[in-house]
GROMACS .gro file of C-alpha atoms in nm:
model
  197
    1MET     CA    1  -6.918 -11.227   0.572
    2THR     CA    2  -7.186 -11.272   0.837
    3ARG     CA    3  -7.089 -11.515   1.108
    4VAL     CA    4  -7.354 -11.755   1.224
    5TYR     CA    5  -7.388 -12.057   1.446
    6GLU     CA    6  -7.169 -12.344   1.335
    7TYR     CA    7  -7.257 -12.605   1.599
    8ASP     CA    8  -7.587 -12.711   1.746
    9VAL     CA    9  -7.446 -12.867   2.063
   10PHE     CA   10  -7.113 -12.823   2.244
   11ILE     CA   11  -7.026 -13.118   2.468
   12SER     CA   12  -6.857 -12.981   2.779
   13TYR     CA   13  -6.691 -13.243   2.998
   14GLN     CA   14  -6.398 -13.300   3.231
   15ARG     CA   15  -6.114 -13.394   3.000
   16GLU     CA   16  -5.878 -13.532   3.265
   17GLY     CA   17  -5.891 -13.897   3.356
   18ASN     CA   18  -6.011 -14.189   3.151
   19LEU     CA   19  -6.372 -14.269   3.242
   20ILE     CA   20  -6.561 -13.958   3.135
   21PRO     CA   21  -6.369 -13.890   2.810
   22ALA     CA   22  -6.401 -14.259   2.712
   23TRP     CA   23  -6.776 -14.258   2.787
   24VAL     CA   24  -6.834 -13.939   2.587
   25ARG     CA   25  -6.624 -14.071   2.296
   26THR     CA   26  -6.762 -14.425   2.292
   27HIS     CA   27  -7.127 -14.375   2.384
   28LEU     CA   28  -7.266 -14.024   2.431
   29TYR     CA   29  -7.121 -13.841   2.130
   30PRO     CA   30  -7.198 -14.101   1.860
   31ARG     CA   31  -7.550 -14.181   1.990
   32LEU     CA   32  -7.641 -13.814   2.039
   33LEU     CA   33  -7.519 -13.720   1.691
   34GLU     CA   34  -7.703 -14.013   1.535
   35VAL     CA   35  -8.032 -13.943   1.713
   36LEU     CA   36  -8.019 -13.568   1.651
   37HIS     CA   37  -7.970 -13.640   1.280
   38ASP     CA   38  -8.283 -13.854   1.289
   39ASN     CA   39  -8.484 -13.580   1.465
   40LEU     CA   40  -8.389 -13.277   1.254
   41ASP     CA   41  -8.448 -13.203   0.887
   42ARG     CA   42  -8.102 -13.051   0.841
   43ASP     CA   43  -7.742 -13.142   0.901
   44VAL     CA   44  -7.649 -13.147   1.268
   45LYS     CA   45  -7.311 -13.052   1.410
   46VAL     CA   46  -7.207 -13.153   1.761
   47PHE     CA   47  -6.878 -13.011   1.888
   48PHE     CA   48  -6.662 -13.272   2.060
   49ASP     CA   49  -6.304 -13.155   2.104
   50GLU     CA   50  -6.152 -13.496   2.030
   51LYS     CA   51  -6.269 -13.447   1.671
   52LEU     CA   52  -6.045 -13.140   1.624
   53PRO     CA   53  -5.784 -13.188   1.352
   54GLY     CA   54  -5.420 -13.224   1.450
   55GLY     CA   55  -5.215 -12.908   1.492
   56VAL     CA   56  -5.512 -12.689   1.590
   57LYS     CA   57  -5.455 -12.447   1.879
   58VAL     CA   58  -5.698 -12.598   2.127
   59PRO     CA   59  -5.779 -12.291   2.343
   60SER     CA   60  -5.869 -12.074   2.043
   61ALA     CA   61  -6.061 -12.361   1.878
   62LEU     CA   62  -6.264 -12.412   2.198
   63ARG     CA   63  -6.339 -12.039   2.223
   64SER     CA   64  -6.448 -12.015   1.861
   65ALA     CA   65  -6.664 -12.329   1.879
   66LEU     CA   66  -6.831 -12.219   2.202
   67GLN     CA   67  -6.914 -11.875   2.068
   68ARG     CA   68  -7.070 -12.033   1.759
   69THR     CA   69  -7.269 -12.305   1.938
   70ARG     CA   70  -7.639 -12.293   2.017
   71VAL     CA   71  -7.658 -12.514   2.329
   72LEU     CA   72  -7.409 -12.643   2.586
   73LEU     CA   73  -7.451 -13.004   2.697
   74ALA     CA   74  -7.258 -13.033   3.025
   75VAL     CA   75  -7.150 -13.380   3.139
   76CYS     CA   76  -7.149 -13.314   3.513
   77SER     CA   77  -6.937 -13.476   3.782
   78PRO     CA   78  -6.801 -13.324   4.104
   79ARG     CA   79  -6.466 -13.256   3.934
   80TYR     CA   80  -6.643 -13.082   3.643
   81PHE     CA   81  -6.719 -12.795   3.880
   82LEU     CA   82  -6.355 -12.774   3.989
   83ASN     CA   83  -6.212 -12.765   3.636
   84GLU     CA   84  -6.137 -12.415   3.509
   85TRP     CA   85  -6.215 -12.499   3.145
   86CYS     CA   86  -6.548 -12.664   3.229
   87LEU     CA   87  -6.645 -12.368   3.447
   88ALA     CA   88  -6.546 -12.123   3.173
   89GLU     CA   89  -6.768 -12.308   2.924
   90TRP     CA   90  -7.064 -12.324   3.166
   91HIS     CA   91  -7.035 -11.960   3.273
   92SER     CA   92  -6.993 -11.838   2.914
   93MET     CA   93  -7.329 -11.989   2.826
   94ALA     CA   94  -7.486 -11.867   3.153
   95ARG     CA   95  -7.375 -11.511   3.068
   96ARG     CA   96  -7.532 -11.549   2.723
   97GLU     CA   97  -7.858 -11.652   2.892
   98GLU     CA   98  -7.841 -11.332   3.101
   99MET     CA   99  -7.781 -11.120   2.790
  100VAL     CA  100  -8.098 -11.244   2.622
  101GLY     CA  101  -8.318 -11.254   2.932
  102MET     CA  102  -8.330 -11.632   2.972
  103THR     CA  103  -8.274 -11.613   3.347
  104SER     CA  104  -8.615 -11.482   3.446
  105SER     CA  105  -8.864 -11.702   3.630
  106GLU     CA  106  -9.092 -11.700   3.323
  107GLN     CA  107  -8.827 -11.879   3.115
  108SER     CA  108  -8.869 -12.256   3.135
  109HIS     CA  109  -8.554 -12.331   2.938
  110GLY     CA  110  -8.198 -12.212   2.903
  111LEU     CA  111  -7.894 -12.275   2.688
  112ILE     CA  112  -7.726 -12.519   2.928
  113TYR     CA  113  -7.846 -12.879   2.927
  114PRO     CA  114  -7.675 -13.064   3.216
  115VAL     CA  115  -7.653 -13.442   3.240
  116ILE     CA  116  -7.524 -13.623   3.548
  117PHE     CA  117  -7.236 -13.862   3.492
  118CYS     CA  118  -7.185 -13.929   3.865
  119ASP     CA  119  -7.248 -13.803   4.222
  120SER     CA  120  -7.468 -13.496   4.196
  121GLU     CA  121  -7.462 -13.447   4.576
  122ASN     CA  122  -7.145 -13.239   4.548
  123PHE     CA  123  -7.255 -13.007   4.267
  124PRO     CA  124  -7.274 -12.633   4.340
  125ASN     CA  125  -7.612 -12.472   4.407
  126TYR     CA  126  -7.628 -12.304   4.065
  127ALA     CA  127  -7.613 -12.649   3.901
  128HIS     CA  128  -7.897 -12.778   4.122
  129GLU     CA  129  -8.112 -12.484   4.010
  130ARG     CA  130  -8.136 -12.653   3.670
  131ARG     CA  131  -8.318 -12.973   3.585
  132LEU     CA  132  -8.040 -13.230   3.570
  133GLN     CA  133  -8.076 -13.539   3.350
  134ASP     CA  134  -7.949 -13.843   3.539
  135LEU     CA  135  -7.733 -14.076   3.326
  136LYS     CA  136  -7.551 -14.245   3.617
  137THR     CA  137  -7.719 -14.578   3.541
  138TRP     CA  138  -7.547 -14.585   3.201
  139ASN     CA  139  -7.205 -14.431   3.278
  140LEU     CA  140  -6.999 -14.733   3.170
  141PRO     CA  141  -6.719 -14.626   2.933
  142TYR     CA  142  -6.640 -14.973   2.800
  143PRO     CA  143  -6.723 -15.058   2.435
  144GLN     CA  144  -6.876 -15.389   2.550
  145PHE     CA  145  -7.155 -15.190   2.717
  146GLN     CA  146  -7.311 -15.157   2.369
  147ASP     CA  147  -7.368 -15.533   2.365
  148THR     CA  148  -7.576 -15.538   2.685
  149VAL     CA  149  -7.950 -15.513   2.743
  150GLU     CA  150  -7.888 -15.202   2.957
  151TYR     CA  151  -7.760 -15.021   2.648
  152LEU     CA  152  -8.113 -15.017   2.509
  153GLY     CA  153  -8.212 -14.805   2.810
  154PHE     CA  154  -7.921 -14.570   2.742
  155HIS     CA  155  -8.022 -14.540   2.378
  156ARG     CA  156  -8.383 -14.459   2.474
  157GLU     CA  157  -8.263 -14.198   2.723
  158VAL     CA  158  -8.040 -14.035   2.460
  159GLN     CA  159  -8.342 -14.032   2.226
  160ARG     CA  160  -8.545 -13.850   2.492
  161ILE     CA  161  -8.261 -13.603   2.554
  162ALA     CA  162  -8.230 -13.543   2.179
  163GLU     CA  163  -8.601 -13.466   2.155
  164GLU     CA  164  -8.566 -13.209   2.432
  165LEU     CA  165  -8.257 -13.063   2.264
  166VAL     CA  166  -8.443 -13.030   1.934
  167ASP     CA  167  -8.714 -12.833   2.113
  168LEU     CA  168  -8.449 -12.621   2.282
  169LEU     CA  169  -8.262 -12.559   1.955
  170GLU     CA  170  -8.579 -12.407   1.808
  171ARG     CA  171  -8.582 -12.147   2.088
  172VAL     CA  172  -8.218 -12.039   2.068
  173PRO     CA  173  -8.175 -11.665   2.006
  174GLU     CA  174  -8.016 -11.546   1.683
  175TRP     CA  175  -7.638 -11.549   1.679
  176ARG     CA  176  -7.465 -11.235   1.802
  177PRO     CA  177  -7.100 -11.141   1.758
  178ASP     CA  178  -7.078 -11.023   2.119
  179TRP     CA  179  -7.157 -11.360   2.279
  180PRO     CA  180  -6.919 -11.377   2.577
  181VAL     CA  181  -6.663 -11.654   2.597
  182ASP     CA  182  -6.471 -11.700   2.921
  183THR     CA  183  -6.144 -11.884   2.910
  184PRO     CA  184  -5.898 -11.965   3.185
  185GLU     CA  185  -5.594 -11.748   3.212
  186PRO     CA  186  -5.290 -11.925   3.073
  187GLY     CA  187  -5.047 -12.030   3.339
  188PRO     CA  188  -4.688 -11.910   3.345
  189PRO     CA  189  -4.459 -12.077   3.095
  190THR     CA  190  -4.274 -12.371   3.238
  191THR     CA  191  -3.904 -12.331   3.288
  192PRO     CA  192  -3.715 -12.602   3.107
  193LYS     CA  193  -3.494 -12.806   3.334
  194LEU     CA  194  -3.127 -12.815   3.250
  195PRO     CA  195  -2.993 -13.158   3.180
  196ARG     CA  196  -2.784 -13.307   3.457
  197PHE     CA  197  -2.439 -13.421   3.356
   0.00000   0.00000   0.00000
């Protein structure tokens, strides 16, 4: 059986903490999926790890999804670039760009689409080399944000991002079985503590 792309977009984000995961879950993921569906004439699949079924081995599911995804949408914060899983996802896609020659100065696009959640001053230089989409104005994770006037601006910005992603998806190279996928090394197993009597 020939393996092909399964996902159009892989949302890469810092999973620790509450703000960013809640914002991705409550606002970014559902709006992006909805708008991409409206802009493409086929079914759209966006990988968001919170939608994995129970019991799935997360590291292998992330590796498989990343290898079979067309574009990485990175939700950037200073801690994103300190997180080993986020860096592995970013660098996997950057290595894919190198493999297909998308790193030359003639290429106006790549396979990584970074959006700023907060404080881009502390991002590494390689992140600043890309055109970053600033979503700091709309980074409120609370469900009530959807009932505000500002949410209309967020929705319009997600529509614009989706239009750019659609254009990018049309330029993605054909799937290859040798797409690299970096993953962090597993840490040593924890030693169970003996109960104290």
